Amino acid sequence: MKHTHTGSKLFKSGKQLMTTAGATLAVATLSLASVPFASADSVTATNSDSTTNTAQTITTPSSQFDAAKVSEQAKLTALQAQQQAELAQKEADNQKALAQKEADLQKQQDNLPAKQADELATYDQTAAEQEKTQKANFEHAISDKEAQQVQTVTDAEKQSETDTANEQTKLDADPAISAQTQRDAATEKKNDAVTQAEADKANETAQAEATKKADTDTADTKAANDEKAAEKTRDDKIANADYTVNNAESVADAKQAAADKDAKATQTTADSDSLAKKNSDTATTQSAHDNNSTVKANQQQVNASQADYDAKQKVVDDIIAKTPYVATPSNNLTDNGVTYDEQNKIHQTENLPTELVEPKYNASQDNNAGKYDLYDDVLDKDTSEVVNGTLTAAQQQELADYALTLINSWRKSQGLDPIVWTQGTQDVTVANVNNRENSQIGFAHTNTNADALAYLKSESASNGLRYSGENMGVALKSNRITMNTLKVSILNTITNMIYFDASSGNLHRLNFHDAQYMGFAMQPDTNPKDSGYGFSYISIFDFYKSIDSQSVESKSAVLTSTFASTYRANVNPTAAQYQAASDAKDKLATDQATLASSVKANDADLATKLATINATYTDEVQSHLATYNASVAQNKTTRDYEVNNAQTIHDDTVKNANSDYTTLSAKITSDHDATIKTINATYQTTMQSILDKYNAALSDAQATYDTEYAAAKDETEAERQARHEKLFEAFKDNEAQKLQALKDQLADELVAFKANEAQKLTDLMAKHAQGRVALLAAQKVEVDQFPEYSASVLANFKAQLNNEYQNLVALKAKEMLKAEKDSQAYLDSIDPSKIVVKPSQTTQNAGNNSGQVVQLNNDLKGTYSSDSAAKYGVAKDLVATYNDKVTKNTQSGTSDLPKISAQASSFVPGILALLVATVGLFFRKQKQEN
């Protein structure tokens, strides 16, 4: 038999008793302070009865000390319960507060539309009131303005009436005009006109003479200056000619140097212009290259393809990041215990592996009967079906699917074909399990019960099969057993059977290696004798062969394992998502290649154009250099000519200078005479115009005088009245025009005033409209951002509550540590005795078919102390049997292997010793666990 441990709910690193296939179980009797259990250290094959010295006994501590331990443990348990209650209450309070906070935020969000509607209504009401007030002010201002203008017009009309009456009075007092008065007025008017004409004539004559003199002086000065300049030009040319003939070579050299300098300046300017053009053309070409539409379009396409690929790959990566991990076996296995990293824990279905992973080897795990679990069944996120009692056919097939998945993954790694699983092998195995349950066969192989074996063979034969062997395992009782609980049990059982099976002679692994056909089912353990171990379900791996020459596959449908391909279908990226990411990646690669090609062509075009620009620049610079060299050569030729012909050049220069002067002097005299003539002619014309104007003024004055003098006569009353009426009508017309102008002015002012007041109202209404739009926009932002605001408030509140809870946890942990320390100090102070060890014997008779005896390891014998507890941590796991699993192995149909035949003679004393040991371990374990 073989027994594997999957981790108890109370103690996390224990071992359980196991025996190899076909071996007789030797059970040791244990007393309180002995090492609670030890794994088999040596196995000896024998066909006779054997006796093994395997245990120790000790003296029992005083009842007072035991009572004190019980009392102290009760206090610690009560304190722990109280703390758990306080933490639970705190957690409940936090949940309530969080729920209230969420409700408050939800209420705030629900009330947001009403609140915003109130805000908008208030705004509209305030705006309407302000606009109403502005309209009232507008109407009042217009009324005041109109009243003011009416008063202004009234005042103007009254003033006009007064002025008109005064004018009437003035005209009434005005007497008639006499003839002499009219003649005197005509004479005075004539005299004034003659005086003004004579004054104008004198002034204009003086101005004409002054202008003539100034123009004459200017002409004389210009002629004199021009003459002097001509003389100087002539003298300078002659002086230069004299200097040149006397200093011909040095002058020629200086002229040549100046000409060469000018040529160099011309070359430099030309080179600079060419360089500027080259730089401009280069910049234009580079800009065209940098802004190439094809490259830009291709780059944009690459950017779009990159973004598309990133987005689609992110979908895959995000799903993978959130995908639950696949658990692996613990590598923290030692001779004395096992611990689990997160990767070794199974929280939910998706953590289950579908391929066996070889764990880190440990000789003690492999060779000793006690086995540690390599996967921890946390199952805190388990949503699988809860099971109790007999499993349905569908549940049995689901578990068999997982078992075959694991076994065949190992066989594949060994280069073996998968074990064939048919409907027939599954039906026979389920029938065997149901019969075992009804027959209350517990943790014992089917071939140990003749009736059960006969039933199994009969069922096998009726399905064309021959039963050929069996592996067994156990799942232990738990408060809640689910399908995943059983799957983790299967996983731990098969892992230990294959990788740590030396204690069973590797017979479990051999069965899995040699099997061709198999069925699997789990049997509720209804055997009363097994209840003390806390067994819940027994795993049955039954192996078959064909009863005849026909293949098993031909006798019933072959079943296919689907667990591996379906159990993570909802958490892994879909094939379509993988394909979309792959297609996007291929598209990106194609677009990148297109971009690289266009960049290469664009760069080549740039290189060609830049080469042309540089070549053109080089040619122009060479041309400028050639022009410069030609100028320098010409300058030298000129210099040599001037040096060799200096006297001839001098004489020609002097002759030309005199001739030029004579010609210029004659022209200066001629121009001066012409200017003077023009000045005199202009003066004569002006004087004649002044005289003509004077004579005309005298003639006009005399004619006016003659007319008015001849017409002079005494004014009659009727003429006086007519003149007065004409004057009075003209005065009234003027007053009317003034009054109308005032009214027009006031009307314009009123229009402008009304427009200004109306604009104030318009501006106010526009301001209100803009404010309303801004308010609505702000309210929309408030609504849009409320979920983010709510989430932020809720997250901060959660963090606050969590911080309070963690502080409370830390506080309670300190309280518990202090209580444990005080309790242990008290117990240490009243411990009455030391542990005394003395040997005892137990004998177990092997059955006729038994071939092996298990012995305890001698190095585990000794007194029980805190050191030995820390070192071995073994017996505590017997207490955890209720949460562990046991596996057994046997292979029927093999003549050279012994049968299972466990004796019960030493079983009851062993159980009693186990219970006594449990009491002692419980208190020590509480200290270690806390």
PDB file of N, CA and C in Angstrom, residues 132-178:
ATOM      1  N   LYS A 132     -34.640  92.160 -16.753  1.00  0.00           N
ATOM      2  CA  LYS A 132     -35.839  92.949 -16.492  1.00  0.00           C
ATOM      3  C   LYS A 132     -35.470  94.319 -15.933  1.00  0.00           C
ATOM      4  N   THR A 133     -34.512  94.308 -14.980  1.00  0.00           N
ATOM      5  CA  THR A 133     -34.044  95.574 -14.404  1.00  0.00           C
ATOM      6  C   THR A 133     -33.397  96.450 -15.458  1.00  0.00           C
ATOM      7  N   GLN A 134     -32.594  95.812 -16.339  1.00  0.00           N
ATOM      8  CA  GLN A 134     -31.926  96.571 -17.400  1.00  0.00           C
ATOM      9  C   GLN A 134     -32.940  97.170 -18.373  1.00  0.00           C
ATOM     10  N   LYS A 135     -33.985  96.397 -18.683  1.00  0.00           N
ATOM     11  CA  LYS A 135     -35.029  96.921 -19.569  1.00  0.00           C
ATOM     12  C   LYS A 135     -35.733  98.114 -18.932  1.00  0.00           C
ATOM     13  N   ALA A 136     -36.043  98.020 -17.623  1.00  0.00           N
ATOM     14  CA  ALA A 136     -36.691  99.134 -16.921  1.00  0.00           C
ATOM     15  C   ALA A 136     -35.785 100.367 -16.935  1.00  0.00           C
ATOM     16  N   ASN A 137     -34.500 100.152 -16.668  1.00  0.00           N
ATOM     17  CA  ASN A 137     -33.544 101.268 -16.697  1.00  0.00           C
ATOM     18  C   ASN A 137     -33.481 101.881 -18.096  1.00  0.00           C
ATOM     19  N   PHE A 138     -33.518 101.020 -19.113  1.00  0.00           N
ATOM     20  CA  PHE A 138     -33.496 101.480 -20.503  1.00  0.00           C
ATOM     21  C   PHE A 138     -34.694 102.396 -20.796  1.00  0.00           C
ATOM     22  N   GLU A 139     -35.871 101.913 -20.433  1.00  0.00           N
ATOM     23  CA  GLU A 139     -37.086 102.701 -20.696  1.00  0.00           C
ATOM     24  C   GLU A 139     -37.079 104.012 -19.917  1.00  0.00           C
ATOM     25  N   HIS A 140     -36.614 103.966 -18.667  1.00  0.00           N
ATOM     26  CA  HIS A 140     -36.556 105.173 -17.842  1.00  0.00           C
ATOM     27  C   HIS A 140     -35.555 106.174 -18.425  1.00  0.00           C
ATOM     28  N   ALA A 141     -34.403 105.673 -18.864  1.00  0.00           N
ATOM     29  CA  ALA A 141     -33.379 106.556 -19.431  1.00  0.00           C
ATOM     30  C   ALA A 141     -33.890 107.215 -20.714  1.00  0.00           C
ATOM     31  N   ILE A 142     -34.575 106.435 -21.557  1.00  0.00           N
ATOM     32  CA  ILE A 142     -35.131 106.992 -22.798  1.00  0.00           C
ATOM     33  C   ILE A 142     -36.169 108.067 -22.473  1.00  0.00           C
ATOM     34  N   SER A 143     -37.011 107.779 -21.488  1.00  0.00           N
ATOM     35  CA  SER A 143     -38.044 108.751 -21.094  1.00  0.00           C
ATOM     36  C   SER A 143     -37.412 110.044 -20.613  1.00  0.00           C
ATOM     37  N   ASP A 144     -36.377 109.931 -19.774  1.00  0.00           N
ATOM     38  CA  ASP A 144     -35.678 111.117 -19.261  1.00  0.00           C
ATOM     39  C   ASP A 144     -35.025 111.890 -20.402  1.00  0.00           C
ATOM     40  N   LYS A 145     -34.397 111.149 -21.319  1.00  0.00           N
ATOM     41  CA  LYS A 145     -33.720 111.802 -22.438  1.00  0.00           C
ATOM     42  C   LYS A 145     -34.720 112.554 -23.310  1.00  0.00           C
ATOM     43  N   GLU A 146     -35.851 111.919 -23.597  1.00  0.00           N
ATOM     44  CA  GLU A 146     -36.858 112.570 -24.437  1.00  0.00           C
ATOM     45  C   GLU A 146     -37.411 113.824 -23.744  1.00  0.00           C
ATOM     46  N   ALA A 147     -37.678 113.743 -22.422  1.00  0.00           N
ATOM     47  CA  ALA A 147     -38.185 114.903 -21.669  1.00  0.00           C
ATOM     48  C   ALA A 147     -37.164 116.043 -21.698  1.00  0.00           C
ATOM     49  N   GLN A 148     -35.889 115.674 -21.548  1.00  0.00           N
ATOM     50  CA  GLN A 148     -34.819 116.678 -21.574  1.00  0.00           C
ATOM     51  C   GLN A 148     -34.767 117.377 -22.931  1.00  0.00           C
ATOM     52  N   GLN A 149     -34.903 116.579 -23.997  1.00  0.00           N
ATOM     53  CA  GLN A 149     -34.857 117.174 -25.344  1.00  0.00           C
ATOM     54  C   GLN A 149     -36.087 118.047 -25.613  1.00  0.00           C
ATOM     55  N   VAL A 150     -37.245 117.638 -25.134  1.00  0.00           N
ATOM     56  CA  VAL A 150     -38.462 118.466 -25.301  1.00  0.00           C
ATOM     57  C   VAL A 150     -38.268 119.819 -24.630  1.00  0.00           C
ATOM     58  N   GLN A 151     -37.655 119.782 -23.433  1.00  0.00           N
ATOM     59  CA  GLN A 151     -37.422 121.040 -22.712  1.00  0.00           C
ATOM     60  C   GLN A 151     -36.431 121.915 -23.471  1.00  0.00           C
ATOM     61  N   THR A 152     -35.393 121.269 -24.041  1.00  0.00           N
ATOM     62  CA  THR A 152     -34.398 122.020 -24.811  1.00  0.00           C
ATOM     63  C   THR A 152     -35.033 122.704 -26.018  1.00  0.00           C
ATOM     64  N   VAL A 153     -35.889 121.964 -26.726  1.00  0.00           N
ATOM     65  CA  VAL A 153     -36.574 122.533 -27.895  1.00  0.00           C
ATOM     66  C   VAL A 153     -37.508 123.668 -27.470  1.00  0.00           C
ATOM     67  N   THR A 154     -38.226 123.459 -26.370  1.00  0.00           N
ATOM     68  CA  THR A 154     -39.136 124.502 -25.863  1.00  0.00           C
ATOM     69  C   THR A 154     -38.372 125.773 -25.533  1.00  0.00           C
ATOM     70  N   ASP A 155     -37.231 125.603 -24.853  1.00  0.00           N
ATOM     71  CA  ASP A 155     -36.409 126.761 -24.497  1.00  0.00           C
ATOM     72  C   ASP A 155     -35.894 127.468 -25.752  1.00  0.00           C
ATOM     73  N   ALA A 156     -35.492 126.690 -26.765  1.00  0.00           N
ATOM     74  CA  ALA A 156     -34.971 127.279 -28.004  1.00  0.00           C
ATOM     75  C   ALA A 156     -36.070 128.024 -28.751  1.00  0.00           C
ATOM     76  N   GLU A 157     -37.253 127.442 -28.753  1.00  0.00           N
ATOM     77  CA  GLU A 157     -38.374 128.110 -29.437  1.00  0.00           C
ATOM     78  C   GLU A 157     -38.711 129.440 -28.766  1.00  0.00           C
ATOM     79  N   LYS A 158     -38.729 129.449 -27.416  1.00  0.00           N
ATOM     80  CA  LYS A 158     -39.004 130.693 -26.678  1.00  0.00           C
ATOM     81  C   LYS A 158     -37.947 131.754 -26.982  1.00  0.00           C
ATOM     82  N   GLN A 159     -36.659 131.297 -27.018  1.00  0.00           N
ATOM     83  CA  GLN A 159     -35.583 132.242 -27.306  1.00  0.00           C
ATOM     84  C   GLN A 159     -35.713 132.793 -28.725  1.00  0.00           C
ATOM     85  N   SER A 160     -36.103 131.925 -29.650  1.00  0.00           N
ATOM     86  CA  SER A 160     -36.279 132.365 -31.043  1.00  0.00           C
ATOM     87  C   SER A 160     -37.402 133.381 -31.150  1.00  0.00           C
ATOM     88  N   GLU A 161     -38.499 133.136 -30.414  1.00  0.00           N
ATOM     89  CA  GLU A 161     -39.607 134.092 -30.418  1.00  0.00           C
ATOM     90  C   GLU A 161     -39.154 135.449 -29.872  1.00  0.00           C
ATOM     91  N   THR A 162     -38.358 135.413 -28.795  1.00  0.00           N
ATOM     92  CA  THR A 162     -37.845 136.663 -28.204  1.00  0.00           C
ATOM     93  C   THR A 162     -36.943 137.383 -29.194  1.00  0.00           C
ATOM     94  N   ASP A 163     -35.998 136.609 -29.838  1.00  0.00           N
ATOM     95  CA  ASP A 163     -35.066 137.218 -30.798  1.00  0.00           C
ATOM     96  C   ASP A 163     -35.832 137.782 -31.998  1.00  0.00           C
ATOM     97  N   THR A 164     -36.871 137.128 -32.437  1.00  0.00           N
ATOM     98  CA  THR A 164     -37.665 137.601 -33.583  1.00  0.00           C
ATOM     99  C   THR A 164     -38.383 138.906 -33.238  1.00  0.00           C
ATOM    100  N   ALA A 165     -38.943 138.924 -31.996  1.00  0.00           N
ATOM    101  CA  ALA A 165     -39.626 140.161 -31.556  1.00  0.00           C
ATOM    102  C   ALA A 165     -38.644 141.311 -31.484  1.00  0.00           C
ATOM    103  N   ASN A 166     -37.434 141.034 -30.963  1.00  0.00           N
ATOM    104  CA  ASN A 166     -36.413 142.099 -30.862  1.00  0.00           C
ATOM    105  C   ASN A 166     -36.006 142.577 -32.252  1.00  0.00           C
ATOM    106  N   GLU A 167     -35.903 141.632 -33.206  1.00  0.00           N
ATOM    107  CA  GLU A 167     -35.540 142.005 -34.567  1.00  0.00           C
ATOM    108  C   GLU A 167     -36.632 142.887 -35.194  1.00  0.00           C
ATOM    109  N   GLN A 168     -37.888 142.527 -34.897  1.00  0.00           N
ATOM    110  CA  GLN A 168     -39.008 143.328 -35.416  1.00  0.00           C
ATOM    111  C   GLN A 168     -38.952 144.748 -34.863  1.00  0.00           C
ATOM    112  N   THR A 169     -38.665 144.845 -33.568  1.00  0.00           N
ATOM    113  CA  THR A 169     -38.549 146.165 -32.922  1.00  0.00           C
ATOM    114  C   THR A 169     -37.402 146.955 -33.536  1.00  0.00           C
ATOM    115  N   LYS A 170     -36.278 146.283 -33.789  1.00  0.00           N
ATOM    116  CA  LYS A 170     -35.097 146.939 -34.375  1.00  0.00           C
ATOM    117  C   LYS A 170     -35.419 147.460 -35.773  1.00  0.00           C
ATOM    118  N   LEU A 171     -36.109 146.690 -36.570  1.00  0.00           N
ATOM    119  CA  LEU A 171     -36.437 147.110 -37.937  1.00  0.00           C
ATOM    120  C   LEU A 171     -37.485 148.248 -37.925  1.00  0.00           C
ATOM    121  N   ASP A 172     -38.398 148.143 -36.955  1.00  0.00           N
ATOM    122  CA  ASP A 172     -39.397 149.212 -36.868  1.00  0.00           C
ATOM    123  C   ASP A 172     -38.734 150.556 -36.569  1.00  0.00           C
ATOM    124  N   ALA A 173     -37.647 150.530 -35.838  1.00  0.00           N
ATOM    125  CA  ALA A 173     -36.961 151.779 -35.469  1.00  0.00           C
ATOM    126  C   ALA A 173     -36.003 152.246 -36.560  1.00  0.00           C
ATOM    127  N   ASP A 174     -35.739 151.435 -37.556  1.00  0.00           N
ATOM    128  CA  ASP A 174     -34.791 151.770 -38.629  1.00  0.00           C
ATOM    129  C   ASP A 174     -35.475 152.728 -39.601  1.00  0.00           C
ATOM    130  N   PRO A 175     -34.900 153.991 -39.855  1.00  0.00           N
ATOM    131  CA  PRO A 175     -35.553 154.978 -40.725  1.00  0.00           C
ATOM    132  C   PRO A 175     -35.292 154.665 -42.186  1.00  0.00           C
ATOM    133  N   ALA A 176     -35.912 155.407 -43.103  1.00  0.00           N
ATOM    134  CA  ALA A 176     -35.708 155.282 -44.543  1.00  0.00           C
ATOM    135  C   ALA A 176     -34.349 155.862 -44.928  1.00  0.00           C
ATOM    136  N   ILE A 177     -33.719 155.315 -46.014  1.00  0.00           N
ATOM    137  CA  ILE A 177     -32.379 155.760 -46.444  1.00  0.00           C
ATOM    138  C   ILE A 177     -32.547 156.895 -47.455  1.00  0.00           C
ATOM    139  N   SER A 178     -31.671 158.061 -47.296  1.00  0.00           N
ATOM    140  CA  SER A 178     -31.758 159.234 -48.193  1.00  0.00           C
ATOM    141  C   SER A 178     -30.860 159.049 -49.399  1.00  0.00           C
TER     142      SER A 178
END
